[in-house]
Amino acid sequence: MRLTLTVNGEPYDVDGVAGTESLLSVLRLRLGLSGAKNACEQGQCGSCSVHLDGVLVCACLVPAPQAHGRSVETVEGLAGGDGPHPVQEAFLACGAVQCGFCTPGMLKATEDLLRRCPDPGEAEIKDALAGNLCRCTGYRHILDAVRMAADRTRALEARP
């Protein structure tokens, strides 16, 4: 089948997509967007998190045909033309990146949280990240990064 979708604001037409192929496979293997990671393939780790029409999903669980005519935002689309996104900056500043395998999903989950809740509390942060597994950190640096990203995002939005 032919799949037409928008990824990070760019239109794509992908031919020969099998009905059993996942959105993650299309992103990584056909479009060369390797940010979303292929880890558990069961929607349990969050490494493949993307936004599909503004909703955070595990791309490994989305059949590619379901993305036809829709908009996808991957971690590659997070940074803007003027540099890294505040979420990316905070993760680096707090040392929340170790091996990097979980980082794309953590970044997308944090971005999603801050879209919905610009000033999250500890419980809201933990709830938002609950679907993302990290095998390297004790999560403390990640939680610090989310708080810093929230502060930076609010400060940017408060500017006239």
CSV table of N, CA and C in Angstrom, one decimal:
chain,number,residue,atom,x,y,z
A,1,MET,N,0.8,-1.2,0.0
A,1,MET,CA,0.0,0.0,0.0
A,1,MET,C,0.9,1.2,0.0
A,2,ARG,N,0.3,2.3,-0.4
A,2,ARG,CA,1.0,3.6,-0.4
A,2,ARG,C,0.5,4.4,0.9
A,3,LEU,N,1.5,4.8,1.6
A,3,LEU,CA,1.3,5.5,2.9
A,3,LEU,C,1.6,7.0,2.7
A,4,THR,N,0.7,7.9,3.0
A,4,THR,CA,0.9,9.3,2.9
A,4,THR,C,0.8,9.8,4.3
A,5,LEU,N,1.8,10.5,4.8
A,5,LEU,CA,1.7,11.1,6.1
A,5,LEU,C,2.7,12.3,6.2
A,6,THR,N,2.5,13.1,7.3
A,6,THR,CA,3.3,14.2,7.5
A,6,THR,C,4.2,13.9,8.8
A,7,VAL,N,5.5,14.0,8.6
A,7,VAL,CA,6.4,13.7,9.8
A,7,VAL,C,7.2,15.0,10.0
A,8,ASN,N,7.1,15.5,11.2
A,8,ASN,CA,7.8,16.7,11.7
A,8,ASN,C,7.6,17.8,10.7
A,9,GLY,N,6.3,17.9,10.2
A,9,GLY,CA,6.0,19.0,9.3
A,9,GLY,C,6.3,18.8,7.8
A,10,GLU,N,6.9,17.7,7.5
A,10,GLU,CA,7.3,17.4,6.1
A,10,GLU,C,6.4,16.3,5.6
A,11,PRO,N,5.8,16.5,4.4
A,11,PRO,CA,5.0,15.4,3.8
A,11,PRO,C,5.8,14.3,3.2
A,12,TYR,N,5.3,13.0,3.4
A,12,TYR,CA,6.0,11.9,2.9
A,12,TYR,C,5.0,10.9,2.2
A,13,ASP,N,5.4,10.3,1.1
A,13,ASP,CA,4.7,9.2,0.4
A,13,ASP,C,5.6,8.0,0.5
A,14,VAL,N,5.1,6.9,1.0
A,14,VAL,CA,5.9,5.7,1.2
A,14,VAL,C,5.2,4.6,0.4
A,15,ASP,N,5.8,4.0,-0.5
A,15,ASP,CA,5.2,2.9,-1.3
A,15,ASP,C,5.6,1.6,-0.7
A,16,GLY,N,4.7,0.6,-1.0
A,16,GLY,CA,5.0,-0.8,-0.6
A,16,GLY,C,5.0,-1.1,0.9
A,17,VAL,N,4.2,-0.3,1.6
A,17,VAL,CA,4.0,-0.6,3.0
A,17,VAL,C,3.1,-1.8,3.3
A,18,ALA,N,3.6,-2.8,4.0
A,18,ALA,CA,2.8,-3.9,4.3
A,18,ALA,C,1.8,-3.6,5.4
A,19,GLY,N,0.6,-4.2,5.4
A,19,GLY,CA,-0.4,-3.9,6.4
A,19,GLY,C,0.0,-4.3,7.8
A,20,THR,N,1.0,-5.2,7.9
A,20,THR,CA,1.5,-5.6,9.2
A,20,THR,C,2.7,-4.8,9.7
A,21,GLU,N,3.2,-3.9,8.9
A,21,GLU,CA,4.3,-3.1,9.3
A,21,GLU,C,3.9,-2.0,10.3
A,22,SER,N,4.8,-1.8,11.2
A,22,SER,CA,4.5,-0.8,12.3
A,22,SER,C,5.0,0.6,11.8
A,23,LEU,N,4.4,1.6,12.5
A,23,LEU,CA,4.8,3.0,12.2
A,23,LEU,C,6.3,3.1,12.6
A,24,LEU,N,6.7,2.5,13.6
A,24,LEU,CA,8.2,2.6,14.0
A,24,LEU,C,9.0,2.1,12.8
A,25,SER,N,8.7,1.0,12.2
A,25,SER,CA,9.4,0.4,11.1
A,25,SER,C,9.5,1.4,10.0
A,26,VAL,N,8.4,2.1,9.6
A,26,VAL,CA,8.3,3.1,8.6
A,26,VAL,C,9.3,4.2,8.9
A,27,LEU,N,9.2,4.7,10.1
A,27,LEU,CA,10.0,5.8,10.5
A,27,LEU,C,11.5,5.5,10.5
A,28,ARG,N,11.9,4.4,11.0
A,28,ARG,CA,13.3,4.0,11.1
A,28,ARG,C,13.9,3.5,9.8
A,29,LEU,N,13.2,2.6,9.2
A,29,LEU,CA,13.8,1.9,8.0
A,29,LEU,C,13.5,2.5,6.7
A,30,ARG,N,12.3,3.2,6.6
A,30,ARG,CA,11.9,3.7,5.3
A,30,ARG,C,12.2,5.2,5.2
A,31,LEU,N,12.1,5.9,6.3
A,31,LEU,CA,12.3,7.4,6.3
A,31,LEU,C,13.7,7.8,6.9
A,32,GLY,N,14.4,6.8,7.5
A,32,GLY,CA,15.7,7.1,8.1
A,32,GLY,C,15.7,7.9,9.3
A,33,LEU,N,14.6,7.9,10.0
A,33,LEU,CA,14.5,8.7,11.3
A,33,LEU,C,14.7,7.7,12.4
A,34,SER,N,15.9,7.7,12.9
A,34,SER,CA,16.3,6.6,13.9
A,34,SER,C,16.2,7.1,15.3
A,35,GLY,N,15.6,8.2,15.6
A,35,GLY,CA,15.4,8.7,17.0
A,35,GLY,C,14.6,7.8,17.8
A,36,ALA,N,13.4,7.4,17.3
A,36,ALA,CA,12.5,6.5,18.1
A,36,ALA,C,13.2,5.1,18.0
A,37,LYS,N,13.4,4.5,19.2
A,37,LYS,CA,14.2,3.3,19.3
A,37,LYS,C,13.3,2.1,19.2
A,38,ASN,N,13.9,1.0,18.7
A,38,ASN,CA,13.2,-0.3,18.6
A,38,ASN,C,13.7,-1.1,19.8
A,39,ALA,N,12.9,-1.3,20.8
A,39,ALA,CA,13.4,-2.0,22.0
A,39,ALA,C,12.5,-3.2,22.3
A,40,CYS,N,11.4,-3.0,23.0
A,40,CYS,CA,10.6,-4.1,23.4
A,40,CYS,C,9.6,-4.6,22.4
A,41,GLU,N,9.2,-3.8,21.5
A,41,GLU,CA,8.2,-4.1,20.4
A,41,GLU,C,6.8,-4.5,21.1
A,42,GLN,N,6.6,-4.1,22.3
A,42,GLN,CA,5.4,-4.5,23.0
A,42,GLN,C,4.7,-3.3,23.7
A,43,GLY,N,5.2,-2.1,23.4
A,43,GLY,CA,4.7,-0.9,24.0
A,43,GLY,C,4.9,-0.7,25.5
A,44,GLN,N,5.9,-1.4,26.0
A,44,GLN,CA,6.2,-1.5,27.5
A,44,GLN,C,7.3,-0.5,27.9
A,45,CYS,N,8.2,-0.1,27.0
A,45,CYS,CA,9.4,0.6,27.4
A,45,CYS,C,9.4,2.1,27.1
A,46,GLY,N,8.6,2.6,26.1
A,46,GLY,CA,8.5,4.0,25.8
A,46,GLY,C,9.6,4.5,24.9
A,47,SER,N,10.5,3.6,24.5
A,47,SER,CA,11.7,4.1,23.7
A,47,SER,C,11.3,4.6,22.3
A,48,CYS,N,10.1,4.1,21.8
A,48,CYS,CA,9.6,4.5,20.5
A,48,CYS,C,8.5,5.5,20.5
A,49,SER,N,8.4,6.3,21.6
A,49,SER,CA,7.3,7.2,21.7
A,49,SER,C,7.4,8.3,20.6
A,50,VAL,N,6.2,8.6,20.0
A,50,VAL,CA,6.1,9.7,19.1
A,50,VAL,C,4.7,10.3,19.3
A,51,HIS,N,4.4,11.5,18.8
A,51,HIS,CA,3.1,12.0,18.8
A,51,HIS,C,2.4,11.7,17.4
A,52,LEU,N,1.2,11.2,17.5
A,52,LEU,CA,0.4,10.9,16.3
A,52,LEU,C,-0.8,11.8,16.5
A,53,ASP,N,-0.9,12.8,15.6
A,53,ASP,CA,-2.0,13.8,15.7
A,53,ASP,C,-2.1,14.4,17.1
A,54,GLY,N,-0.9,14.6,17.7
A,54,GLY,CA,-0.8,15.3,19.0
A,54,GLY,C,-1.0,14.4,20.2
A,55,VAL,N,-1.2,13.1,20.0
A,55,VAL,CA,-1.3,12.1,21.1
A,55,VAL,C,-0.1,11.3,21.2
A,56,LEU,N,0.5,11.1,22.4
A,56,LEU,CA,1.7,10.3,22.6
A,56,LEU,C,1.3,8.9,22.4
A,57,VAL,N,2.1,8.2,21.5
A,57,VAL,CA,1.8,6.7,21.3
A,57,VAL,C,3.2,6.0,21.2
A,58,CYS,N,3.1,4.7,21.4
A,58,CYS,CA,4.3,3.9,21.1
A,58,CYS,C,4.2,3.5,19.7
A,59,ALA,N,5.1,3.9,18.9
A,59,ALA,CA,5.1,3.7,17.4
A,59,ALA,C,5.2,2.2,17.1
A,60,CYS,N,5.7,1.4,18.0
A,60,CYS,CA,5.9,0.0,17.7
A,60,CYS,C,4.5,-0.7,17.7
A,61,LEU,N,3.5,-0.1,18.3
A,61,LEU,CA,2.2,-0.7,18.4
A,61,LEU,C,1.2,-0.2,17.4
A,62,VAL,N,1.6,0.9,16.6
A,62,VAL,CA,0.7,1.5,15.7
A,62,VAL,C,1.0,0.8,14.3
A,63,PRO,N,0.0,0.1,13.8
A,63,PRO,CA,0.1,-0.4,12.4
A,63,PRO,C,0.3,0.8,11.4
A,64,ALA,N,1.3,0.7,10.6
A,64,ALA,CA,1.6,1.8,9.7
A,64,ALA,C,0.4,2.3,8.9
A,65,PRO,N,-0.5,1.4,8.4
A,65,PRO,CA,-1.7,2.0,7.7
A,65,PRO,C,-2.6,2.9,8.5
A,66,GLN,N,-2.5,2.8,9.9
A,66,GLN,CA,-3.3,3.7,10.7
A,66,GLN,C,-2.7,5.1,10.7
A,67,ALA,N,-1.5,5.3,10.2
A,67,ALA,CA,-0.9,6.6,10.2
A,67,ALA,C,-1.2,7.3,8.9
A,68,HIS,N,-1.9,6.6,8.0
A,68,HIS,CA,-2.2,7.2,6.7
A,68,HIS,C,-3.0,8.5,6.8
A,69,GLY,N,-2.5,9.6,6.2
A,69,GLY,CA,-3.1,10.9,6.2
A,69,GLY,C,-3.0,11.6,7.6
A,70,ARG,N,-2.1,11.2,8.4
A,70,ARG,CA,-2.0,11.8,9.8
A,70,ARG,C,-0.7,12.4,9.9
A,71,SER,N,-0.5,13.1,11.1
A,71,SER,CA,0.7,13.9,11.4
A,71,SER,C,1.4,13.2,12.5
A,72,VAL,N,2.7,13.0,12.3
A,72,VAL,CA,3.6,12.4,13.3
A,72,VAL,C,4.7,13.4,13.7
A,73,GLU,N,5.0,13.4,15.0
A,73,GLU,CA,6.1,14.2,15.5
A,73,GLU,C,7.0,13.3,16.2
A,74,THR,N,8.3,13.3,15.7
A,74,THR,CA,9.3,12.4,16.4
A,74,THR,C,10.2,13.3,17.2
A,75,VAL,N,11.1,12.7,17.9
A,75,VAL,CA,12.1,13.4,18.6
A,75,VAL,C,13.0,14.3,17.7
A,76,GLU,N,13.2,13.9,16.5
A,76,GLU,CA,13.9,14.7,15.5
A,76,GLU,C,13.3,16.0,15.3
A,77,GLY,N,12.0,16.1,15.5
A,77,GLY,CA,11.3,17.4,15.3
A,77,GLY,C,11.2,18.2,16.5
A,78,LEU,N,11.8,17.8,17.6
A,78,LEU,CA,11.7,18.5,18.8
A,78,LEU,C,12.4,19.9,18.8
A,79,ALA,N,13.6,19.9,18.3
A,79,ALA,CA,14.4,21.1,18.3
A,79,ALA,C,13.9,22.0,17.2
A,80,GLY,N,13.9,23.3,17.5
A,80,GLY,CA,13.5,24.3,16.5
A,80,GLY,C,14.6,24.9,15.7
A,81,GLY,N,14.3,25.8,14.9
A,81,GLY,CA,15.4,26.5,14.1
A,81,GLY,C,16.3,27.3,14.9
A,82,ASP,N,15.9,27.7,16.1
A,82,ASP,CA,16.8,28.5,17.0
A,82,ASP,C,17.5,27.7,18.0
A,83,GLY,N,17.7,26.4,17.8
A,83,GLY,CA,18.4,25.5,18.7
A,83,GLY,C,17.6,24.5,19.4
A,84,PRO,N,18.3,23.8,20.4
A,84,PRO,CA,17.6,22.7,21.1
A,84,PRO,C,16.3,23.2,21.9
A,85,HIS,N,15.4,22.3,22.0
A,85,HIS,CA,14.2,22.6,22.8
A,85,HIS,C,14.6,22.6,24.3
A,86,PRO,N,13.9,23.4,25.1
A,86,PRO,CA,14.2,23.5,26.5
A,86,PRO,C,14.2,22.1,27.2
A,87,VAL,N,13.4,21.2,26.7
A,87,VAL,CA,13.5,19.8,27.3
A,87,VAL,C,14.8,19.2,27.0
A,88,GLN,N,15.3,19.3,25.8
A,88,GLN,CA,16.6,18.7,25.4
A,88,GLN,C,17.7,19.4,26.2
A,89,GLU,N,17.7,20.7,26.4
A,89,GLU,CA,18.7,21.4,27.1
A,89,GLU,C,18.7,21.0,28.6
A,90,ALA,N,17.5,20.8,29.2
A,90,ALA,CA,17.4,20.4,30.6
A,90,ALA,C,18.0,19.0,30.8
A,91,PHE,N,17.7,18.1,29.9
A,91,PHE,CA,18.2,16.7,30.0
A,91,PHE,C,19.7,16.7,29.9
A,92,LEU,N,20.3,17.5,29.1
A,92,LEU,CA,21.8,17.6,29.0
A,92,LEU,C,22.3,18.3,30.3
A,93,ALA,N,21.7,19.4,30.7
A,93,ALA,CA,22.2,20.1,31.9
A,93,ALA,C,22.2,19.3,33.2
A,94,CYS,N,21.2,18.4,33.3
A,94,CYS,CA,21.0,17.6,34.5
A,94,CYS,C,21.7,16.2,34.4
A,95,GLY,N,22.3,15.9,33.3
A,95,GLY,CA,23.0,14.6,33.2
A,95,GLY,C,22.0,13.5,33.1
A,96,ALA,N,20.8,13.8,32.5
A,96,ALA,CA,19.7,12.8,32.5
A,96,ALA,C,19.9,11.8,31.3
A,97,VAL,N,21.0,12.0,30.5
A,97,VAL,CA,21.3,11.2,29.4
A,97,VAL,C,22.5,10.3,29.7
A,98,GLN,N,22.3,9.0,29.6
A,98,GLN,CA,23.4,8.1,29.9
A,98,GLN,C,23.7,7.3,28.6
A,99,CYS,N,23.2,6.1,28.4
A,99,CYS,CA,23.4,5.4,27.2
A,99,CYS,C,22.6,6.0,26.1
A,100,GLY,N,21.5,6.7,26.4
A,100,GLY,CA,20.7,7.4,25.4
A,100,GLY,C,19.6,6.6,24.8
A,101,PHE,N,19.5,5.3,25.1
A,101,PHE,CA,18.5,4.5,24.4
A,101,PHE,C,17.1,4.9,24.8
A,102,CYS,N,16.9,5.3,26.1
A,102,CYS,CA,15.5,5.7,26.5
A,102,CYS,C,15.3,7.2,26.3
A,103,THR,N,16.3,7.9,26.0
A,103,THR,CA,16.2,9.4,25.9
A,103,THR,C,15.1,9.9,25.0
A,104,PRO,N,15.0,9.4,23.7
A,104,PRO,CA,14.0,9.9,22.8
A,104,PRO,C,12.6,9.8,23.4
A,105,GLY,N,12.3,8.7,24.0
A,105,GLY,CA,11.0,8.5,24.6
A,105,GLY,C,10.8,9.4,25.8
A,106,MET,N,11.8,9.5,26.6
A,106,MET,CA,11.7,10.4,27.8
A,106,MET,C,11.5,11.8,27.4
A,107,LEU,N,12.2,12.3,26.3
A,107,LEU,CA,12.0,13.6,25.8
A,107,LEU,C,10.6,13.9,25.3
A,108,LYS,N,10.1,12.9,24.5
A,108,LYS,CA,8.7,13.1,24.0
A,108,LYS,C,7.7,13.0,25.1
A,109,ALA,N,7.9,12.1,26.1
A,109,ALA,CA,7.0,12.1,27.2
A,109,ALA,C,7.0,13.4,28.1
A,110,THR,N,8.2,13.9,28.2
A,110,THR,CA,8.3,15.2,29.0
A,110,THR,C,7.7,16.3,28.2
A,111,GLU,N,7.9,16.4,26.9
A,111,GLU,CA,7.3,17.4,26.1
A,111,GLU,C,5.8,17.3,26.1
A,112,ASP,N,5.3,16.1,26.1
A,112,ASP,CA,3.8,15.8,26.2
A,112,ASP,C,3.3,16.3,27.5
A,113,LEU,N,4.0,16.0,28.6
A,113,LEU,CA,3.5,16.4,29.9
A,113,LEU,C,3.5,17.9,30.0
A,114,LEU,N,4.5,18.6,29.5
A,114,LEU,CA,4.6,20.1,29.6
A,114,LEU,C,3.6,20.8,28.7
A,115,ARG,N,3.2,20.1,27.6
A,115,ARG,CA,2.1,20.7,26.8
A,115,ARG,C,0.8,20.7,27.6
A,116,ARG,N,0.6,19.6,28.4
A,116,ARG,CA,-0.7,19.5,29.1
A,116,ARG,C,-0.7,20.2,30.5
A,117,CYS,N,0.5,20.2,31.1
A,117,CYS,CA,0.7,20.7,32.5
A,117,CYS,C,2.0,21.4,32.6
A,118,PRO,N,2.0,22.8,32.4
A,118,PRO,CA,3.2,23.5,32.4
A,118,PRO,C,4.0,23.6,33.8
A,119,ASP,N,3.3,23.3,34.9
A,119,ASP,CA,3.9,23.3,36.2
A,119,ASP,C,3.6,22.0,36.9
A,120,PRO,N,4.1,20.9,36.5
A,120,PRO,CA,3.8,19.6,37.1
A,120,PRO,C,4.4,19.4,38.5
A,121,GLY,N,3.7,18.7,39.3
A,121,GLY,CA,4.2,18.3,40.6
A,121,GLY,C,4.9,16.9,40.4
A,122,GLU,N,5.6,16.5,41.5
A,122,GLU,CA,6.3,15.2,41.5
A,122,GLU,C,5.5,14.0,41.0
A,123,ALA,N,4.2,13.9,41.5
A,123,ALA,CA,3.4,12.8,41.2
A,123,ALA,C,3.0,12.9,39.7
A,124,GLU,N,2.8,14.1,39.2
A,124,GLU,CA,2.4,14.2,37.8
A,124,GLU,C,3.6,13.8,36.9
A,125,ILE,N,4.8,14.2,37.3
A,125,ILE,CA,6.0,13.9,36.5
A,125,ILE,C,6.2,12.4,36.5
A,126,LYS,N,6.1,11.7,37.6
A,126,LYS,CA,6.3,10.3,37.7
A,126,LYS,C,5.2,9.6,36.9
A,127,ASP,N,4.0,10.0,37.0
A,127,ASP,CA,2.9,9.4,36.2
A,127,ASP,C,3.1,9.5,34.7
A,128,ALA,N,3.6,10.7,34.3
A,128,ALA,CA,3.8,11.0,32.8
A,128,ALA,C,5.0,10.1,32.3
A,129,LEU,N,6.0,9.8,33.2
A,129,LEU,CA,7.1,9.0,32.7
A,129,LEU,C,7.0,7.5,33.0
A,130,ALA,N,5.8,7.1,33.6
A,130,ALA,CA,5.7,5.7,34.0
A,130,ALA,C,5.8,4.7,32.9
A,131,GLY,N,5.5,5.1,31.7
A,131,GLY,CA,5.6,4.2,30.5
A,131,GLY,C,6.9,4.1,29.9
A,132,ASN,N,7.9,4.8,30.5
A,132,ASN,CA,9.3,4.8,29.9
A,132,ASN,C,10.3,4.2,30.9
A,133,LEU,N,11.0,3.2,30.4
A,133,LEU,CA,12.0,2.5,31.2
A,133,LEU,C,13.4,3.0,30.9
A,134,CYS,N,14.2,3.2,31.9
A,134,CYS,CA,15.6,3.5,31.8
A,134,CYS,C,16.4,2.5,32.6
A,135,ARG,N,17.4,1.9,31.9
A,135,ARG,CA,18.1,0.9,32.5
A,135,ARG,C,19.4,1.4,33.1
A,136,CYS,N,19.8,2.7,32.9
A,136,CYS,CA,21.1,3.2,33.3
A,136,CYS,C,21.0,4.1,34.6
A,137,THR,N,19.9,4.9,34.7
A,137,THR,CA,19.9,5.9,35.7
A,137,THR,C,19.0,5.4,36.9
A,138,GLY,N,19.0,6.2,37.9
A,138,GLY,CA,18.1,5.9,39.0
A,138,GLY,C,16.9,6.8,38.9
A,139,TYR,N,16.7,7.4,37.8
A,139,TYR,CA,15.6,8.3,37.5
A,139,TYR,C,15.7,9.7,38.1
A,140,ARG,N,16.6,9.9,39.1
A,140,ARG,CA,16.7,11.2,39.8
A,140,ARG,C,17.1,12.3,38.9
A,141,HIS,N,18.1,12.1,38.0
A,141,HIS,CA,18.5,13.1,37.1
A,141,HIS,C,17.4,13.4,36.0
A,142,ILE,N,16.6,12.3,35.7
A,142,ILE,CA,15.5,12.5,34.7
A,142,ILE,C,14.4,13.4,35.4
A,143,LEU,N,14.1,13.1,36.6
A,143,LEU,CA,13.1,13.9,37.3
A,143,LEU,C,13.6,15.4,37.5
A,144,ASP,N,14.8,15.5,37.8
A,144,ASP,CA,15.4,16.9,37.9
A,144,ASP,C,15.3,17.6,36.5
A,145,ALA,N,15.6,16.9,35.4
A,145,ALA,CA,15.5,17.5,34.1
A,145,ALA,C,14.1,17.9,33.7
A,146,VAL,N,13.1,17.1,34.1
A,146,VAL,CA,11.7,17.5,33.8
A,146,VAL,C,11.4,18.7,34.5
A,147,ARG,N,11.8,18.8,35.8
A,147,ARG,CA,11.5,20.0,36.6
A,147,ARG,C,12.2,21.3,36.0
A,148,MET,N,13.4,21.1,35.6
A,148,MET,CA,14.2,22.2,34.9
A,148,MET,C,13.5,22.6,33.6
A,149,ALA,N,13.1,21.6,32.8
A,149,ALA,CA,12.5,21.9,31.5
A,149,ALA,C,11.2,22.6,31.8
A,150,ALA,N,10.4,22.3,32.8
A,150,ALA,CA,9.2,23.0,33.1
A,150,ALA,C,9.5,24.4,33.4
A,151,ASP,N,10.5,24.7,34.3
A,151,ASP,CA,10.9,26.0,34.6
A,151,ASP,C,11.3,26.8,33.4
A,152,ARG,N,12.1,26.2,32.5
A,152,ARG,CA,12.6,26.9,31.3
A,152,ARG,C,11.5,27.2,30.4
A,153,THR,N,10.6,26.3,30.2
A,153,THR,CA,9.5,26.4,29.3
A,153,THR,C,8.5,27.5,29.7
A,154,ARG,N,8.2,27.5,31.0
A,154,ARG,CA,7.4,28.6,31.6
A,154,ARG,C,8.1,30.0,31.4
A,155,ALA,N,9.4,30.0,31.7
A,155,ALA,CA,10.1,31.3,31.5
A,155,ALA,C,10.1,31.8,30.1
A,156,LEU,N,10.2,30.9,29.1
A,156,LEU,CA,10.2,31.3,27.7
A,156,LEU,C,8.8,31.8,27.3
A,157,GLU,N,7.8,31.1,27.9
A,157,GLU,CA,6.4,31.5,27.5
A,157,GLU,C,6.0,32.8,28.2
A,158,ALA,N,6.7,33.2,29.3
A,158,ALA,CA,6.4,34.4,30.0
A,158,ALA,C,7.0,35.6,29.4
A,159,ARG,N,7.9,35.4,28.5
A,159,ARG,CA,8.6,36.6,27.8
A,159,ARG,C,7.6,37.3,26.9
A,160,PRO,N,7.7,38.6,26.9
A,160,PRO,CA,6.7,39.4,26.0
A,160,PRO,C,7.0,39.2,24.5
